[in-house]
Short mmCIF file of C-alpha atoms and ligand atoms in Angstrom, two decimals:
data_model
loop_
_atom_site.label_atom_id
_atom_site.label_comp_id
_atom_site.label_asym_id
_atom_site.label_seq_id
_atom_site.Cartn_x
_atom_site.Cartn_y
_atom_site.Cartn_z
CA MET A 1 -190.11 -29.65 19.79
CA GLY A 2 -187.04 -29.51 17.60
CA ASP A 3 -185.86 -26.20 16.23
CA ASP A 4 -188.58 -24.87 13.95
CA PRO A 5 -187.79 -21.10 13.82
CA ALA A 6 -191.45 -20.07 13.42
CA SER A 7 -192.46 -22.21 16.41
CA ARG A 8 -189.71 -20.57 18.45
CA ILE A 9 -191.22 -17.14 17.75
CA TYR A 10 -194.78 -18.31 18.48
CA VAL A 11 -193.80 -19.96 21.76
CA ASN A 12 -191.84 -16.89 22.87
CA ASN A 13 -194.85 -14.68 22.12
CA LYS A 14 -197.14 -17.04 24.06
CA LYS A 15 -194.78 -16.99 27.04
CA LYS A 16 -194.63 -13.19 26.95
CA ALA A 17 -198.43 -12.98 26.87
CA CYS A 18 -198.64 -15.31 29.89
CA GLU A 19 -196.26 -13.11 31.80
CA TYR A 20 -198.30 -10.02 30.85
CA CYS A 21 -201.52 -11.67 32.08
CA GLY A 22 -200.04 -13.11 35.28
CA ILE A 23 -200.26 -16.72 34.08
CA ARG A 24 -197.34 -18.95 35.07
CA SER A 25 -195.93 -20.82 32.07
CA PHE A 26 -193.59 -23.78 31.96
CA GLU A 27 -191.66 -24.41 28.76
CA TYR A 28 -190.46 -27.88 27.80
CA ALA A 29 -188.20 -27.33 24.79
CA LEU A 30 -187.72 -30.95 23.77
CA PRO A 31 -184.97 -31.90 21.33
CA GLY A 32 -185.87 -33.03 17.80
CA ASP A 33 -184.93 -36.66 18.55
CA THR A 34 -187.35 -37.03 21.49
CA THR A 35 -189.22 -40.34 21.37
CA GLN A 36 -192.99 -40.73 21.31
CA GLU A 37 -192.81 -42.39 24.71
CA GLU A 38 -190.90 -39.48 26.26
CA LEU A 39 -193.40 -37.02 24.85
CA MET A 40 -196.39 -39.05 26.04
CA ASP A 41 -194.83 -39.35 29.52
CA LEU A 42 -194.50 -35.57 29.71
CA ILE A 43 -198.14 -35.07 28.68
CA GLU A 44 -199.26 -37.62 31.28
CA LYS A 45 -197.25 -35.80 33.93
CA LEU A 46 -198.81 -32.44 32.99
CA ASN A 47 -202.29 -33.98 32.77
CA GLY A 48 -201.96 -35.03 36.41
CA ASP A 49 -200.29 -31.87 37.68
CA ASP A 50 -202.76 -29.72 39.65
CA SER A 51 -200.63 -26.61 39.16
CA VAL A 52 -201.19 -26.85 35.39
CA ASP A 53 -204.53 -25.71 33.96
CA GLY A 54 -203.65 -25.64 30.27
CA ILE A 55 -201.38 -27.71 28.02
CA LEU A 56 -200.29 -26.78 24.51
CA CYS A 57 -198.00 -28.73 22.21
CA GLN A 58 -196.73 -26.28 19.59
CA LEU A 59 -197.19 -27.77 16.12
CA PRO A 60 -195.67 -28.96 13.87
CA ILE A 61 -193.77 -31.68 15.69
CA PRO A 62 -190.95 -33.73 14.09
CA LYS A 63 -192.10 -36.20 11.42
CA HIS A 64 -191.19 -39.35 13.37
CA LEU A 65 -193.77 -38.49 16.04
CA ASP A 66 -197.50 -39.20 15.97
CA GLU A 67 -199.25 -35.83 16.12
CA LYS A 68 -202.70 -37.38 16.43
CA ALA A 69 -201.64 -39.43 19.46
CA VAL A 70 -200.30 -36.27 21.10
CA ILE A 71 -203.52 -34.33 20.51
CA ASN A 72 -205.57 -37.26 21.82
CA ALA A 73 -203.40 -37.57 24.96
CA ILE A 74 -203.95 -34.03 26.25
CA ARG A 75 -206.75 -33.97 28.82
CA PRO A 76 -209.73 -32.26 27.12
CA ASP A 77 -210.28 -29.91 30.08
CA LYS A 78 -206.64 -28.75 29.78
CA ASP A 79 -206.70 -28.61 25.97
CA VAL A 80 -206.43 -24.82 25.58
CA ASP A 81 -205.86 -25.22 21.81
CA ALA A 82 -209.21 -27.08 21.49
CA PHE A 83 -207.65 -29.67 19.16
CA HIS A 84 -208.79 -32.80 21.05
CA PRO A 85 -211.59 -34.68 19.23
CA ALA A 86 -213.86 -34.23 22.28
CA ASN A 87 -213.49 -30.44 21.99
CA VAL A 88 -213.76 -30.50 18.19
CA GLY A 89 -217.02 -32.45 18.50
CA LYS A 90 -218.40 -29.96 20.99
CA ILE A 91 -217.63 -27.10 18.62
CA MET A 92 -219.53 -28.91 15.87
CA ILE A 93 -222.72 -29.00 17.96
CA GLY A 94 -222.17 -25.45 19.25
CA ASP A 95 -221.87 -26.48 22.92
CA TYR A 96 -218.21 -25.88 23.65
CA ASP A 97 -215.85 -25.10 26.53
CA PHE A 98 -212.94 -23.88 24.41
CA LEU A 99 -212.72 -22.52 20.89
CA PRO A 100 -209.58 -23.01 18.79
CA CYS A 101 -207.58 -19.82 19.24
CA THR A 102 -207.21 -18.57 15.66
CA PRO A 103 -210.86 -18.92 14.55
CA ALA A 104 -211.96 -17.49 17.92
CA GLY A 105 -209.63 -14.52 17.37
CA VAL A 106 -211.08 -13.93 13.91
CA MET A 107 -214.63 -13.96 15.32
CA GLU A 108 -213.62 -11.49 18.00
CA LEU A 109 -212.14 -9.14 15.36
CA ILE A 110 -215.34 -9.30 13.31
CA ARG A 111 -217.58 -8.70 16.32
CA GLU A 112 -215.45 -5.92 17.81
CA SER A 113 -215.52 -4.17 14.42
CA GLY A 114 -219.32 -4.11 14.57
CA ILE A 115 -219.71 -6.39 11.54
CA ASP A 116 -222.88 -8.48 11.52
CA ILE A 117 -222.33 -11.98 10.13
CA ALA A 118 -225.96 -13.11 9.94
CA GLY A 119 -227.01 -13.74 6.35
CA LYS A 120 -223.62 -12.74 4.92
CA GLU A 121 -221.76 -14.72 2.25
CA CYS A 122 -218.68 -16.00 4.05
CA VAL A 123 -215.89 -17.65 2.08
CA VAL A 124 -213.16 -19.51 3.96
CA ILE A 125 -210.09 -20.45 1.92
CA GLY A 126 -208.38 -23.48 3.50
CA ARG A 127 -209.75 -26.58 5.22
CA SER A 128 -207.25 -27.36 7.97
CA ASN A 129 -208.42 -28.86 11.25
CA ILE A 130 -206.76 -25.99 13.11
CA VAL A 131 -208.26 -23.05 11.21
CA GLY A 132 -210.38 -23.61 8.07
CA LYS A 133 -212.86 -26.20 9.36
CA PRO A 134 -213.55 -24.67 12.79
CA MET A 135 -213.61 -21.19 11.22
CA ALA A 136 -216.39 -22.27 8.86
CA MET A 137 -218.30 -23.75 11.79
CA LEU A 138 -218.09 -20.56 13.88
CA LEU A 139 -219.26 -18.43 10.96
CA LEU A 140 -222.12 -20.87 10.48
CA HIS A 141 -223.05 -20.63 14.18
CA ALA A 142 -223.14 -16.85 13.68
CA HIS A 143 -225.67 -17.45 10.85
CA GLY A 144 -223.33 -16.79 7.93
CA THR A 145 -223.81 -18.59 4.59
CA VAL A 146 -220.50 -20.39 4.45
CA THR A 147 -218.42 -21.76 1.55
CA ILE A 148 -215.11 -23.54 2.12
CA CYS A 149 -212.59 -23.38 -0.74
CA HIS A 150 -209.52 -25.60 -1.08
CA SER A 151 -206.95 -26.78 -3.60
CA LYS A 152 -209.58 -28.67 -5.65
CA THR A 153 -212.05 -25.76 -5.83
CA LYS A 154 -212.92 -25.19 -9.50
CA ASP A 155 -213.13 -21.41 -9.64
CA LEU A 156 -211.55 -19.84 -6.58
CA ALA A 157 -211.63 -16.27 -7.90
CA GLU A 158 -215.33 -16.45 -8.80
CA THR A 159 -216.25 -17.92 -5.39
CA VAL A 160 -214.22 -15.36 -3.44
CA ARG A 161 -215.79 -12.57 -5.52
CA ARG A 162 -219.20 -13.47 -4.03
CA ALA A 163 -217.99 -13.05 -0.46
CA ASP A 164 -219.03 -10.35 1.99
CA ILE A 165 -216.53 -11.83 4.45
CA VAL A 166 -213.32 -13.54 3.25
CA VAL A 167 -211.12 -15.55 5.62
CA ALA A 168 -207.88 -16.73 3.99
CA ALA A 169 -206.15 -19.57 5.83
CA VAL A 170 -204.45 -21.59 3.14
CA GLY A 171 -200.70 -20.93 3.51
CA VAL A 172 -200.08 -19.72 -0.05
CA PRO A 173 -198.37 -16.32 -0.25
CA GLU A 174 -200.69 -13.61 -1.62
CA LEU A 175 -203.02 -16.09 -3.33
CA ILE A 176 -206.01 -13.79 -2.86
CA THR A 177 -205.62 -10.69 -4.98
CA GLY A 178 -207.62 -7.47 -5.15
CA ASP A 179 -209.47 -8.49 -8.33
CA MET A 180 -211.07 -11.35 -6.35
CA ILE A 181 -212.43 -9.04 -3.65
CA LYS A 182 -215.94 -7.63 -3.86
CA GLU A 183 -216.18 -3.88 -3.23
CA GLY A 184 -216.76 -3.35 0.51
CA ALA A 185 -215.94 -6.91 1.58
CA VAL A 186 -214.32 -7.71 4.92
CA VAL A 187 -210.98 -9.47 4.43
CA ILE A 188 -209.28 -11.44 7.18
CA ASP A 189 -205.84 -12.88 6.51
CA VAL A 190 -204.73 -15.80 8.68
CA GLY A 191 -201.73 -16.59 6.46
CA MET A 192 -198.14 -16.30 7.71
CA ASN A 193 -195.78 -17.05 4.84
CA ARG A 194 -192.06 -16.49 4.88
CA LEU A 195 -190.75 -15.57 1.40
CA PRO A 196 -187.24 -16.57 0.24
CA ASP A 197 -186.12 -12.98 0.96
CA LYS A 198 -187.35 -13.52 4.58
CA LYS A 199 -190.26 -11.09 4.17
CA LEU A 200 -193.42 -12.19 6.00
CA VAL A 201 -196.60 -12.02 3.91
CA GLY A 202 -200.14 -13.28 4.29
CA ASP A 203 -202.41 -15.26 1.96
CA VAL A 204 -203.85 -11.96 0.71
CA ALA A 205 -202.08 -9.43 -1.51
CA PHE A 206 -202.68 -6.60 0.95
CA GLU A 207 -202.12 -3.55 -1.27
CA SER A 208 -204.57 -4.53 -4.00
CA ALA A 209 -207.14 -6.10 -1.63
CA ALA A 210 -207.13 -3.04 0.66
CA LYS A 211 -208.32 -0.90 -2.28
CA LYS A 212 -211.57 -2.92 -2.41
CA ALA A 213 -212.14 -4.00 1.19
CA SER A 214 -214.14 -2.06 3.79
CA ALA A 215 -211.96 -3.70 6.47
CA ILE A 216 -208.82 -5.79 6.17
CA THR A 217 -206.25 -7.29 8.57
CA PRO A 218 -202.51 -6.83 8.01
CA VAL A 219 -199.80 -9.50 8.28
CA PRO A 220 -198.10 -9.41 10.67
CA GLY A 221 -200.11 -7.72 13.42
CA GLY A 222 -203.65 -8.70 12.46
CA VAL A 223 -204.90 -12.14 13.43
CA GLY A 224 -201.65 -13.30 15.13
CA PRO A 225 -202.01 -11.25 18.31
CA MET A 226 -205.69 -12.25 18.50
CA THR A 227 -204.73 -15.94 18.47
CA ILE A 228 -202.54 -15.39 21.49
CA ALA A 229 -205.20 -13.34 23.27
CA MET A 230 -207.68 -16.20 22.79
CA LEU A 231 -205.13 -18.67 24.16
CA MET A 232 -204.97 -16.55 27.31
CA LYS A 233 -208.77 -16.50 27.47
CA ASN A 234 -208.95 -20.30 27.16
CA THR A 235 -206.32 -20.73 29.84
CA VAL A 236 -208.16 -18.48 32.30
CA LYS A 237 -211.36 -20.36 31.53
CA ALA A 238 -209.65 -23.70 32.19
CA ALA A 239 -208.27 -22.39 35.47
CA LEU A 240 -211.70 -21.18 36.60
CA VAL A 241 -213.27 -24.57 35.81
CA HIS A 242 -210.47 -26.41 37.65
CA HIS A 243 -210.82 -24.06 40.63
CA GLU A 244 -214.58 -24.64 40.82
CA ASN A 245 -214.06 -28.40 40.72
CA LYS A 246 -211.44 -28.48 43.48
N1 LIG B 1 -199.01 -24.19 15.15
C1 LIG B 1 -199.58 -23.27 14.34
N2 LIG B 1 -200.69 -22.76 14.93
C2 LIG B 1 -200.80 -23.38 16.12
C3 LIG B 1 -201.73 -23.27 17.19
O1 LIG B 1 -202.71 -22.52 17.16
N3 LIG B 1 -201.49 -24.08 18.25
C4 LIG B 1 -200.45 -24.92 18.31
N4 LIG B 1 -200.32 -25.69 19.38
N5 LIG B 1 -199.57 -25.05 17.34
C5 LIG B 1 -199.75 -24.26 16.25
#
């Protein structure tokens, strides 16, 4: 919705991934002055459309619209972002259909790298509904000892220094510096920050953190592609469930 340049890039990448996987995608590029009613009508239409297995509303949406109402309106079994409260609740109890794409992508990176989470000190920086909170929950399900840091955390550096696994998802350019990283820690950077000179940087100062970390993700090219891969996975899962129920 509207003309957020970052959203444009994300949506294009999601469409490309669909094409690559053989998933049909339908884009509704709504103008910035779309009304709540028009948006809700579109969601209702897609909810009832049998040729649609997954629905995603790229966030953020313009300020005059009610984001919560939009998230609540998407049918939970088509909610491939896993933002609907029904899906969020299921994640909390560890009995879920879909995982939110970014935290799921981070878990996949950790697992595929052969890193065992059980018993590890995991520090998540950021407490958003989209990344920080579900990320902490997934690490907890994997038996990590999890700390969530945020803007009111008293001593961020000291807390991060304890971590075996650091996940930065706070949206502050290069907030996490090498001196905060324990030798051998695993560092995962979810941040995507555009600097005034247009350079894209993460929440981690890569150069200095890479000197300490045993594994670290770059920005761009680290977590981002994983998020999209997990979106494809959720969509295929939704399609299989819909097919079984036909
Ligand atoms: N905006 C930033 N990240 C996301 C995401 O994972 N899903 C959607 N729908 N919007 C986003």
